[in-house]
Amino acid sequence: MATTLKNVAVVGAGTMGADMAVRLAASGCNVFLMARPGKSRDSFAPRAQRSAADLGAEFGKLKLELVPTLQALPWKQLDLVIENVKEDLDVKRQVFREMVALAQPATPLASNSSTYSVRRIGEGLESQQRMLGLHFFMPAHLIPLVEVVMTPHTDPTIAQHIYDEMESLQLKPVMVKQDVAGFLANRMQAALGREAWSLIDRGIATPEDVDRAVRYGFGFRYVAAGPVLQKEISGLDVTAAAAKSLYPDLCNDDGPPQFLIDMVSRGECGMKAGKGFREWDDATIDAERKRYGKALKAALAILQSEED
Protein backbone atom coordinates (compact mmCIF):
# COMPACT_ATOMS: atom_id res chain seq x y z
CA MET A 1 0.00 0.00 0.00
CA ALA A 2 1.43 3.35 -1.03
CA THR A 3 1.46 6.09 1.55
CA THR A 4 -0.80 9.10 1.31
CA LEU A 5 1.57 11.06 3.55
CA LYS A 6 3.13 13.18 0.87
CA ASN A 7 4.28 16.10 3.00
CA VAL A 8 5.38 15.66 6.61
CA ALA A 9 6.83 18.22 9.01
CA VAL A 10 9.17 17.35 11.88
CA VAL A 11 9.47 20.18 14.41
CA GLY A 12 12.85 20.03 16.10
CA ALA A 13 16.17 18.91 14.61
CA GLY A 14 17.92 17.21 17.50
CA THR A 15 19.25 13.67 17.26
CA MET A 16 15.79 12.10 17.14
CA GLY A 17 14.34 14.71 14.81
CA ALA A 18 17.17 14.39 12.32
CA ASP A 19 16.94 10.59 12.21
CA MET A 20 13.14 10.65 11.97
CA ALA A 21 13.35 13.10 9.08
CA VAL A 22 15.84 10.93 7.21
CA ARG A 23 13.77 7.77 7.80
CA LEU A 24 10.57 9.39 6.54
CA ALA A 25 12.31 10.93 3.54
CA ALA A 26 13.96 7.62 2.67
CA SER A 27 10.48 6.08 2.66
CA GLY A 28 9.30 8.55 0.03
CA CYS A 29 7.85 11.47 2.00
CA ASN A 30 8.61 15.10 1.33
CA VAL A 31 9.95 16.13 4.73
CA PHE A 32 10.19 19.64 6.12
CA LEU A 33 12.42 19.79 9.18
CA MET A 34 12.07 22.85 11.37
CA ALA A 35 15.55 23.62 12.67
CA ARG A 36 16.23 26.96 14.28
CA PRO A 37 19.76 28.38 13.91
CA GLY A 38 22.11 26.79 16.41
CA LYS A 39 23.95 23.60 17.29
CA SER A 40 21.29 21.16 16.08
CA ARG A 41 20.97 22.85 12.70
CA ASP A 42 24.74 23.07 12.27
CA SER A 43 25.23 19.37 13.02
CA PHE A 44 22.29 18.17 10.97
CA ALA A 45 23.95 17.55 7.60
CA PRO A 46 26.81 15.29 8.80
CA ARG A 47 24.46 13.24 10.98
CA ALA A 48 21.79 12.98 8.29
CA GLN A 49 24.37 11.85 5.74
CA ARG A 50 25.51 9.04 8.06
CA SER A 51 21.93 8.00 8.79
CA ALA A 52 21.02 7.97 5.10
CA ALA A 53 24.09 5.83 4.37
CA ASP A 54 22.96 3.37 7.06
CA LEU A 55 19.72 2.98 5.12
CA GLY A 56 21.46 2.63 1.77
CA ALA A 57 20.03 5.95 0.63
CA GLU A 58 21.80 8.85 -1.03
CA PHE A 59 21.33 11.89 1.18
CA GLY A 60 21.44 14.36 -1.71
CA LYS A 61 18.48 12.69 -3.38
CA LEU A 62 16.18 12.75 -0.34
CA LYS A 63 13.30 15.22 -0.43
CA LEU A 64 14.24 16.91 2.81
CA GLU A 65 14.15 20.65 3.41
CA LEU A 66 15.24 22.65 6.45
CA VAL A 67 13.10 25.59 7.52
CA PRO A 68 14.03 28.07 10.28
CA THR A 69 10.66 28.67 11.98
CA LEU A 70 7.23 27.15 12.45
CA GLN A 71 5.74 29.94 10.38
CA ALA A 72 7.97 28.98 7.43
CA LEU A 73 6.45 25.49 7.13
CA PRO A 74 4.07 24.94 4.17
CA TRP A 75 1.07 24.44 6.42
CA LYS A 76 -1.55 24.13 3.66
CA GLN A 77 0.35 21.20 2.14
CA LEU A 78 1.13 19.20 5.27
CA ASP A 79 -0.45 15.79 5.88
CA LEU A 80 1.15 15.27 9.30
CA VAL A 81 3.13 17.31 11.83
CA ILE A 82 5.38 15.63 14.42
CA GLU A 83 6.64 17.71 17.36
CA ASN A 84 10.11 16.77 18.56
CA VAL A 85 11.36 19.71 20.64
CA LYS A 86 13.19 19.31 23.96
CA GLU A 87 11.53 17.43 26.82
CA ASP A 88 10.13 20.51 28.56
CA LEU A 89 6.37 20.53 29.09
CA ASP A 90 5.99 24.31 28.84
CA VAL A 91 7.99 24.41 25.61
CA LYS A 92 5.96 21.58 24.10
CA ARG A 93 2.68 23.24 25.07
CA GLN A 94 3.75 26.47 23.43
CA VAL A 95 4.75 24.65 20.24
CA PHE A 96 1.42 22.80 20.15
CA ARG A 97 -0.43 26.06 20.73
CA GLU A 98 1.28 27.51 17.66
CA MET A 99 0.73 24.33 15.65
CA VAL A 100 -3.01 24.42 16.35
CA ALA A 101 -3.16 28.02 15.17
CA LEU A 102 -1.13 27.42 12.00
CA ALA A 103 -2.23 23.98 10.81
CA GLN A 104 -5.17 23.18 8.58
CA PRO A 105 -8.17 21.96 10.63
CA ALA A 106 -7.83 18.31 9.55
CA THR A 107 -4.05 17.93 9.81
CA PRO A 108 -3.04 15.40 12.51
CA LEU A 109 -0.71 16.84 15.15
CA ALA A 110 1.60 14.34 16.84
CA SER A 111 4.25 14.40 19.55
CA ASN A 112 7.34 12.21 19.70
CA SER A 113 7.69 12.82 23.45
CA SER A 114 8.61 9.84 25.61
CA THR A 115 8.25 11.84 28.84
CA TYR A 116 4.95 13.71 28.61
CA SER A 117 1.54 12.45 27.58
CA VAL A 118 -0.08 14.18 24.63
CA ARG A 119 -3.12 14.69 26.83
CA ARG A 120 -1.03 16.92 29.13
CA ILE A 121 0.68 18.68 26.23
CA GLY A 122 -2.61 19.51 24.52
CA GLU A 123 -4.60 20.30 27.66
CA GLY A 124 -6.82 23.34 27.16
CA LEU A 125 -6.16 23.56 23.42
CA GLU A 126 -8.73 23.28 20.65
CA SER A 127 -9.07 20.29 18.29
CA GLN A 128 -7.61 17.72 20.67
CA GLN A 129 -9.32 14.99 18.63
CA ARG A 130 -6.50 15.23 16.06
CA MET A 131 -3.68 15.03 18.63
CA LEU A 132 -1.83 11.80 19.31
CA GLY A 133 1.53 10.41 20.27
CA LEU A 134 3.86 9.14 17.55
CA HIS A 135 6.81 7.79 19.46
CA PHE A 136 9.94 6.65 17.61
CA PHE A 137 12.94 4.93 19.24
CA MET A 138 16.64 5.79 19.05
CA PRO A 139 18.26 5.45 16.60
CA ALA A 140 15.05 6.40 14.82
CA HIS A 141 16.34 5.75 11.31
CA LEU A 142 17.10 2.09 12.13
CA ILE A 143 14.58 0.92 14.74
CA PRO A 144 11.31 0.19 12.92
CA LEU A 145 8.96 0.38 15.92
CA VAL A 146 6.73 3.43 16.31
CA GLU A 147 4.03 3.77 18.98
CA VAL A 148 0.73 5.37 17.97
CA VAL A 149 -0.62 6.66 21.28
CA MET A 150 -4.25 7.62 21.75
CA THR A 151 -5.49 10.07 24.37
CA PRO A 152 -9.10 10.09 25.68
CA HIS A 153 -9.76 12.80 23.09
CA THR A 154 -8.08 11.27 20.03
CA ASP A 155 -10.41 10.40 17.17
CA PRO A 156 -9.94 6.62 16.65
CA THR A 157 -10.21 7.02 12.88
CA ILE A 158 -7.29 9.48 12.89
CA ALA A 159 -5.19 7.14 15.05
CA GLN A 160 -5.95 4.21 12.73
CA HIS A 161 -5.14 6.33 9.68
CA ILE A 162 -1.71 7.21 11.10
CA TYR A 163 -1.15 3.56 12.07
CA ASP A 164 -1.90 2.46 8.52
CA GLU A 165 0.35 5.15 7.08
CA MET A 166 3.25 4.06 9.28
CA GLU A 167 2.83 0.52 7.96
CA SER A 168 2.82 1.81 4.40
CA LEU A 169 6.18 3.47 5.15
CA GLN A 170 7.58 0.03 6.13
CA LEU A 171 7.64 0.94 9.82
CA LYS A 172 6.20 -1.33 12.52
CA PRO A 173 3.47 0.55 14.42
CA VAL A 174 1.74 -0.56 17.60
CA MET A 175 -1.50 0.98 18.83
CA VAL A 176 -1.38 2.17 22.45
CA LYS A 177 -5.04 2.62 23.35
CA GLN A 178 -4.52 4.50 26.61
CA ASP A 179 -2.17 7.42 27.24
CA VAL A 180 -0.33 5.77 30.15
CA ALA A 181 3.13 6.78 31.41
CA GLY A 182 5.83 5.14 29.35
CA PHE A 183 3.29 4.03 26.72
CA LEU A 184 3.99 0.37 25.76
CA ALA A 185 7.65 -0.42 25.07
CA ASN A 186 9.21 1.80 27.72
CA ARG A 187 6.92 0.39 30.42
CA MET A 188 8.18 -3.10 29.67
CA GLN A 189 11.76 -1.88 29.42
CA ALA A 190 11.44 -0.08 32.77
CA ALA A 191 10.16 -3.25 34.45
CA LEU A 192 13.23 -5.13 33.24
CA GLY A 193 15.50 -2.27 34.25
CA ARG A 194 14.11 -2.19 37.80
CA GLU A 195 14.88 -5.88 38.27
CA ALA A 196 18.33 -5.49 36.68
CA TRP A 197 19.27 -2.65 39.07
CA SER A 198 17.96 -4.69 42.00
CA LEU A 199 20.07 -7.72 41.06
CA ILE A 200 23.17 -5.50 40.88
CA ASP A 201 22.30 -3.70 44.12
CA ARG A 202 21.83 -6.99 46.01
CA GLY A 203 25.16 -8.33 44.76
CA ILE A 204 23.51 -11.18 42.88
CA ALA A 205 25.19 -10.33 39.57
CA THR A 206 27.63 -7.83 38.10
CA PRO A 207 26.51 -5.22 35.55
CA GLU A 208 28.47 -7.12 32.89
CA ASP A 209 26.69 -10.39 33.65
CA VAL A 210 23.29 -8.71 33.68
CA ASP A 211 23.96 -7.47 30.16
CA ARG A 212 25.29 -10.85 29.09
CA ALA A 213 22.25 -12.69 30.47
CA VAL A 214 19.91 -10.48 28.45
CA ARG A 215 21.91 -10.38 25.20
CA TYR A 216 22.74 -14.08 25.02
CA GLY A 217 19.69 -15.47 26.84
CA PHE A 218 16.08 -14.41 26.61
CA GLY A 219 16.94 -11.18 24.79
CA PHE A 220 18.50 -13.23 21.99
CA ARG A 221 15.12 -14.90 21.45
CA TYR A 222 13.32 -11.57 21.09
CA VAL A 223 14.52 -11.16 17.50
CA ALA A 224 12.55 -14.33 16.73
CA ALA A 225 9.53 -13.88 19.02
CA GLY A 226 8.19 -11.39 21.56
CA PRO A 227 7.45 -12.34 25.19
CA VAL A 228 3.83 -13.36 24.55
CA LEU A 229 4.61 -15.61 21.58
CA GLN A 230 7.56 -17.12 23.45
CA LYS A 231 5.26 -18.22 26.28
CA GLU A 232 2.65 -19.37 23.79
CA ILE A 233 5.33 -21.67 22.38
CA SER A 234 6.62 -22.92 25.75
CA GLY A 235 3.16 -23.25 27.33
CA LEU A 236 0.94 -20.81 29.19
CA ASP A 237 0.40 -23.31 32.00
CA VAL A 238 4.15 -23.26 32.69
CA THR A 239 4.11 -19.46 32.53
CA ALA A 240 1.24 -19.18 35.02
CA ALA A 241 2.94 -21.57 37.46
CA ALA A 242 6.26 -19.71 37.20
CA ALA A 243 4.53 -16.36 37.75
CA LYS A 244 2.86 -17.62 40.92
CA SER A 245 6.21 -18.74 42.30
CA LEU A 246 8.48 -15.93 41.09
CA TYR A 247 6.44 -12.72 41.08
CA PRO A 248 6.33 -12.30 44.89
CA ASP A 249 10.16 -12.23 44.97
CA LEU A 250 10.66 -9.67 42.19
CA CYS A 251 11.70 -6.09 42.93
CA ASN A 252 8.76 -3.74 43.43
CA ASP A 253 10.62 -0.56 44.41
CA ASP A 254 8.99 2.74 43.47
CA GLY A 255 12.27 4.53 42.74
CA PRO A 256 15.86 3.98 41.63
CA PRO A 257 18.26 2.18 44.00
CA GLN A 258 20.58 4.29 46.14
CA PHE A 259 23.74 3.13 44.36
CA LEU A 260 22.39 4.52 41.07
CA ILE A 261 21.46 7.83 42.72
CA ASP A 262 24.98 8.00 44.19
CA MET A 263 26.60 7.35 40.80
CA VAL A 264 24.61 10.15 39.22
CA SER A 265 25.45 12.54 42.08
CA ARG A 266 29.16 11.83 41.44
CA GLY A 267 28.70 12.63 37.77
CA GLU A 268 29.18 9.01 36.71
CA CYS A 269 26.43 9.15 34.10
CA GLY A 270 27.87 6.76 31.54
CA MET A 271 29.36 7.29 28.11
CA LYS A 272 28.55 11.01 27.86
CA ALA A 273 30.39 11.67 31.15
CA GLY A 274 33.38 9.45 30.47
CA LYS A 275 32.48 7.12 33.32
CA GLY A 276 29.60 4.93 34.46
CA PHE A 277 30.02 1.25 35.19
CA ARG A 278 33.10 1.47 32.97
CA GLU A 279 35.56 4.11 31.77
CA TRP A 280 34.97 5.83 28.42
CA ASP A 281 37.30 7.82 26.20
CA ASP A 282 37.04 8.93 22.57
CA ALA A 283 38.45 5.66 21.25
CA THR A 284 36.20 3.36 23.27
CA ILE A 285 33.14 5.52 22.55
CA ASP A 286 33.81 5.41 18.81
CA ALA A 287 34.39 1.65 18.87
CA GLU A 288 31.23 0.98 20.87
CA ARG A 289 29.05 3.15 18.65
CA LYS A 290 30.32 1.33 15.57
CA ARG A 291 29.75 -2.08 17.17
CA TYR A 292 26.28 -1.08 18.35
CA GLY A 293 25.24 0.28 14.95
CA LYS A 294 26.55 -2.79 13.16
CA ALA A 295 24.63 -5.10 15.50
CA LEU A 296 21.40 -3.12 15.06
CA LYS A 297 21.68 -3.25 11.28
CA ALA A 298 22.27 -7.01 11.41
CA ALA A 299 19.20 -7.50 13.62
CA LEU A 300 17.12 -5.31 11.29
CA ALA A 301 18.24 -7.38 8.30
CA ILE A 302 17.04 -10.55 10.05
CA LEU A 303 13.61 -9.05 10.73
CA GLN A 304 13.33 -7.71 7.18
CA SER A 305 14.26 -11.10 5.74
CA GLU A 306 10.99 -12.50 7.14
CA GLU A 307 9.10 -10.17 4.79
CA ASP A 308 10.93 -11.21 1.61
Coordinates of C-alpha atoms in Angstrom, one line a residue:
M1 CA 0.0 0.0 0.0
A2 CA 1.4 3.3 -1.0
T3 CA 1.5 6.1 1.6
T4 CA -0.8 9.1 1.3
L5 CA 1.6 11.1 3.5
K6 CA 3.1 13.2 0.9
N7 CA 4.3 16.1 3.0
V8 CA 5.4 15.7 6.6
A9 CA 6.8 18.2 9.0
V10 CA 9.2 17.4 11.9
V11 CA 9.5 20.2 14.4
G12 CA 12.9 20.0 16.1
A13 CA 16.2 18.9 14.6
G14 CA 17.9 17.2 17.5
T15 CA 19.2 13.7 17.3
M16 CA 15.8 12.1 17.1
G17 CA 14.3 14.7 14.8
A18 CA 17.2 14.4 12.3
D19 CA 16.9 10.6 12.2
M20 CA 13.1 10.7 12.0
A21 CA 13.3 13.1 9.1
V22 CA 15.8 10.9 7.2
R23 CA 13.8 7.8 7.8
L24 CA 10.6 9.4 6.5
A25 CA 12.3 10.9 3.5
A26 CA 14.0 7.6 2.7
S27 CA 10.5 6.1 2.7
G28 CA 9.3 8.6 0.0
C29 CA 7.8 11.5 2.0
N30 CA 8.6 15.1 1.3
V31 CA 10.0 16.1 4.7
F32 CA 10.2 19.6 6.1
L33 CA 12.4 19.8 9.2
M34 CA 12.1 22.9 11.4
A35 CA 15.6 23.6 12.7
R36 CA 16.2 27.0 14.3
P37 CA 19.8 28.4 13.9
G38 CA 22.1 26.8 16.4
K39 CA 24.0 23.6 17.3
S40 CA 21.3 21.2 16.1
R41 CA 21.0 22.9 12.7
D42 CA 24.7 23.1 12.3
S43 CA 25.2 19.4 13.0
F44 CA 22.3 18.2 11.0
A45 CA 23.9 17.5 7.6
P46 CA 26.8 15.3 8.8
R47 CA 24.5 13.2 11.0
A48 CA 21.8 13.0 8.3
Q49 CA 24.4 11.9 5.7
R50 CA 25.5 9.0 8.1
S51 CA 21.9 8.0 8.8
A52 CA 21.0 8.0 5.1
A53 CA 24.1 5.8 4.4
D54 CA 23.0 3.4 7.1
L55 CA 19.7 3.0 5.1
G56 CA 21.5 2.6 1.8
A57 CA 20.0 6.0 0.6
E58 CA 21.8 8.9 -1.0
F59 CA 21.3 11.9 1.2
G60 CA 21.4 14.4 -1.7
K61 CA 18.5 12.7 -3.4
L62 CA 16.2 12.7 -0.3
K63 CA 13.3 15.2 -0.4
L64 CA 14.2 16.9 2.8
E65 CA 14.1 20.6 3.4
L66 CA 15.2 22.6 6.4
V67 CA 13.1 25.6 7.5
P68 CA 14.0 28.1 10.3
T69 CA 10.7 28.7 12.0
L70 CA 7.2 27.2 12.5
Q71 CA 5.7 29.9 10.4
A72 CA 8.0 29.0 7.4
L73 CA 6.4 25.5 7.1
P74 CA 4.1 24.9 4.2
W75 CA 1.1 24.4 6.4
K76 CA -1.6 24.1 3.7
Q77 CA 0.3 21.2 2.1
L78 CA 1.1 19.2 5.3
D79 CA -0.4 15.8 5.9
L80 CA 1.1 15.3 9.3
V81 CA 3.1 17.3 11.8
I82 CA 5.4 15.6 14.4
E83 CA 6.6 17.7 17.4
N84 CA 10.1 16.8 18.6
V85 CA 11.4 19.7 20.6
K86 CA 13.2 19.3 24.0
E87 CA 11.5 17.4 26.8
D88 CA 10.1 20.5 28.6
L89 CA 6.4 20.5 29.1
D90 CA 6.0 24.3 28.8
V91 CA 8.0 24.4 25.6
K92 CA 6.0 21.6 24.1
R93 CA 2.7 23.2 25.1
Q94 CA 3.7 26.5 23.4
V95 CA 4.8 24.6 20.2
F96 CA 1.4 22.8 20.1
R97 CA -0.4 26.1 20.7
E98 CA 1.3 27.5 17.7
M99 CA 0.7 24.3 15.6
V100 CA -3.0 24.4 16.4
A101 CA -3.2 28.0 15.2
L102 CA -1.1 27.4 12.0
A103 CA -2.2 24.0 10.8
Q104 CA -5.2 23.2 8.6
P105 CA -8.2 22.0 10.6
A106 CA -7.8 18.3 9.6
T107 CA -4.1 17.9 9.8
P108 CA -3.0 15.4 12.5
L109 CA -0.7 16.8 15.2
A110 CA 1.6 14.3 16.8
S111 CA 4.2 14.4 19.5
N112 CA 7.3 12.2 19.7
S113 CA 7.7 12.8 23.5
S114 CA 8.6 9.8 25.6
T115 CA 8.3 11.8 28.8
Y116 CA 5.0 13.7 28.6
S117 CA 1.5 12.4 27.6
V118 CA -0.1 14.2 24.6
R119 CA -3.1 14.7 26.8
R120 CA -1.0 16.9 29.1
I121 CA 0.7 18.7 26.2
G122 CA -2.6 19.5 24.5
E123 CA -4.6 20.3 27.7
G124 CA -6.8 23.3 27.2
L125 CA -6.2 23.6 23.4
E126 CA -8.7 23.3 20.6
S127 CA -9.1 20.3 18.3
Q128 CA -7.6 17.7 20.7
Q129 CA -9.3 15.0 18.6
R130 CA -6.5 15.2 16.1
M131 CA -3.7 15.0 18.6
L132 CA -1.8 11.8 19.3
G133 CA 1.5 10.4 20.3
L134 CA 3.9 9.1 17.5
H135 CA 6.8 7.8 19.5
F136 CA 9.9 6.6 17.6
F137 CA 12.9 4.9 19.2
M138 CA 16.6 5.8 19.0
P139 CA 18.3 5.4 16.6
A140 CA 15.1 6.4 14.8
H141 CA 16.3 5.7 11.3
L142 CA 17.1 2.1 12.1
I143 CA 14.6 0.9 14.7
P144 CA 11.3 0.2 12.9
L145 CA 9.0 0.4 15.9
V146 CA 6.7 3.4 16.3
E147 CA 4.0 3.8 19.0
V148 CA 0.7 5.4 18.0
V149 CA -0.6 6.7 21.3
M150 CA -4.3 7.6 21.8
T151 CA -5.5 10.1 24.4
P152 CA -9.1 10.1 25.7
H153 CA -9.8 12.8 23.1
T154 CA -8.1 11.3 20.0
D155 CA -10.4 10.4 17.2
P156 CA -9.9 6.6 16.7
T157 CA -10.2 7.0 12.9
I158 CA -7.3 9.5 12.9
A159 CA -5.2 7.1 15.0
Q160 CA -6.0 4.2 12.7
H161 CA -5.1 6.3 9.7
I162 CA -1.7 7.2 11.1
Y163 CA -1.1 3.6 12.1
D164 CA -1.9 2.5 8.5
E165 CA 0.3 5.2 7.1
M166 CA 3.2 4.1 9.3
E167 CA 2.8 0.5 8.0
S168 CA 2.8 1.8 4.4
L169 CA 6.2 3.5 5.1
Q170 CA 7.6 0.0 6.1
L171 CA 7.6 0.9 9.8
K172 CA 6.2 -1.3 12.5
P173 CA 3.5 0.6 14.4
V174 CA 1.7 -0.6 17.6
M175 CA -1.5 1.0 18.8
V176 CA -1.4 2.2 22.4
K177 CA -5.0 2.6 23.4
Q178 CA -4.5 4.5 26.6
D179 CA -2.2 7.4 27.2
V180 CA -0.3 5.8 30.2
A181 CA 3.1 6.8 31.4
G182 CA 5.8 5.1 29.3
F183 CA 3.3 4.0 26.7
L184 CA 4.0 0.4 25.8
A185 CA 7.6 -0.4 25.1
N186 CA 9.2 1.8 27.7
R187 CA 6.9 0.4 30.4
M188 CA 8.2 -3.1 29.7
Q189 CA 11.8 -1.9 29.4
A190 CA 11.4 -0.1 32.8
A191 CA 10.2 -3.2 34.5
L192 CA 13.2 -5.1 33.2
G193 CA 15.5 -2.3 34.2
R194 CA 14.1 -2.2 37.8
E195 CA 14.9 -5.9 38.3
A196 CA 18.3 -5.5 36.7
W197 CA 19.3 -2.6 39.1
S198 CA 18.0 -4.7 42.0
L199 CA 20.1 -7.7 41.1
I200 CA 23.2 -5.5 40.9
D201 CA 22.3 -3.7 44.1
R202 CA 21.8 -7.0 46.0
G203 CA 25.2 -8.3 44.8
I204 CA 23.5 -11.2 42.9
A205 CA 25.2 -10.3 39.6
T206 CA 27.6 -7.8 38.1
P207 CA 26.5 -5.2 35.5
E208 CA 28.5 -7.1 32.9
D209 CA 26.7 -10.4 33.7
V210 CA 23.3 -8.7 33.7
D211 CA 24.0 -7.5 30.2
R212 CA 25.3 -10.9 29.1
A213 CA 22.2 -12.7 30.5
V214 CA 19.9 -10.5 28.4
R215 CA 21.9 -10.4 25.2
Y216 CA 22.7 -14.1 25.0
G217 CA 19.7 -15.5 26.8
F218 CA 16.1 -14.4 26.6
G219 CA 16.9 -11.2 24.8
F220 CA 18.5 -13.2 22.0
R221 CA 15.1 -14.9 21.5
Y222 CA 13.3 -11.6 21.1
V223 CA 14.5 -11.2 17.5
A224 CA 12.6 -14.3 16.7
A225 CA 9.5 -13.9 19.0
G226 CA 8.2 -11.4 21.6
P227 CA 7.4 -12.3 25.2
V228 CA 3.8 -13.4 24.6
L229 CA 4.6 -15.6 21.6
Q230 CA 7.6 -17.1 23.4
K231 CA 5.3 -18.2 26.3
E232 CA 2.6 -19.4 23.8
I233 CA 5.3 -21.7 22.4
S234 CA 6.6 -22.9 25.7
G235 CA 3.2 -23.2 27.3
L236 CA 0.9 -20.8 29.2
D237 CA 0.4 -23.3 32.0
V238 CA 4.2 -23.3 32.7
T239 CA 4.1 -19.5 32.5
A240 CA 1.2 -19.2 35.0
A241 CA 2.9 -21.6 37.5
A242 CA 6.3 -19.7 37.2
A243 CA 4.5 -16.4 37.7
K244 CA 2.9 -17.6 40.9
S245 CA 6.2 -18.7 42.3
L246 CA 8.5 -15.9 41.1
Y247 CA 6.4 -12.7 41.1
P248 CA 6.3 -12.3 44.9
D249 CA 10.2 -12.2 45.0
L250 CA 10.7 -9.7 42.2
C251 CA 11.7 -6.1 42.9
N252 CA 8.8 -3.7 43.4
D253 CA 10.6 -0.6 44.4
D254 CA 9.0 2.7 43.5
G255 CA 12.3 4.5 42.7
P256 CA 15.9 4.0 41.6
P257 CA 18.3 2.2 44.0
Q258 CA 20.6 4.3 46.1
F259 CA 23.7 3.1 44.4
L260 CA 22.4 4.5 41.1
I261 CA 21.5 7.8 42.7
D262 CA 25.0 8.0 44.2
M263 CA 26.6 7.3 40.8
V264 CA 24.6 10.2 39.2
S265 CA 25.5 12.5 42.1
R266 CA 29.2 11.8 41.4
G267 CA 28.7 12.6 37.8
E268 CA 29.2 9.0 36.7
C269 CA 26.4 9.2 34.1
G270 CA 27.9 6.8 31.5
M271 CA 29.4 7.3 28.1
K272 CA 28.5 11.0 27.9
A273 CA 30.4 11.7 31.2
G274 CA 33.4 9.4 30.5
K275 CA 32.5 7.1 33.3
G276 CA 29.6 4.9 34.5
F277 CA 30.0 1.3 35.2
R278 CA 33.1 1.5 33.0
E279 CA 35.6 4.1 31.8
W280 CA 35.0 5.8 28.4
D281 CA 37.3 7.8 26.2
D282 CA 37.0 8.9 22.6
A283 CA 38.5 5.7 21.2
T284 CA 36.2 3.4 23.3
I285 CA 33.1 5.5 22.6
D286 CA 33.8 5.4 18.8
A287 CA 34.4 1.7 18.9
E288 CA 31.2 1.0 20.9
R289 CA 29.1 3.1 18.7
K290 CA 30.3 1.3 15.6
R291 CA 29.8 -2.1 17.2
Y292 CA 26.3 -1.1 18.3
G293 CA 25.2 0.3 15.0
K294 CA 26.6 -2.8 13.2
A295 CA 24.6 -5.1 15.5
L296 CA 21.4 -3.1 15.1
K297 CA 21.7 -3.3 11.3
A298 CA 22.3 -7.0 11.4
A299 CA 19.2 -7.5 13.6
L300 CA 17.1 -5.3 11.3
A301 CA 18.2 -7.4 8.3
I302 CA 17.0 -10.6 10.1
L303 CA 13.6 -9.1 10.7
Q304 CA 13.3 -7.7 7.2
S305 CA 14.3 -11.1 5.7
E306 CA 11.0 -12.5 7.1
E307 CA 9.1 -10.2 4.8
D308 CA 10.9 -11.2 1.6

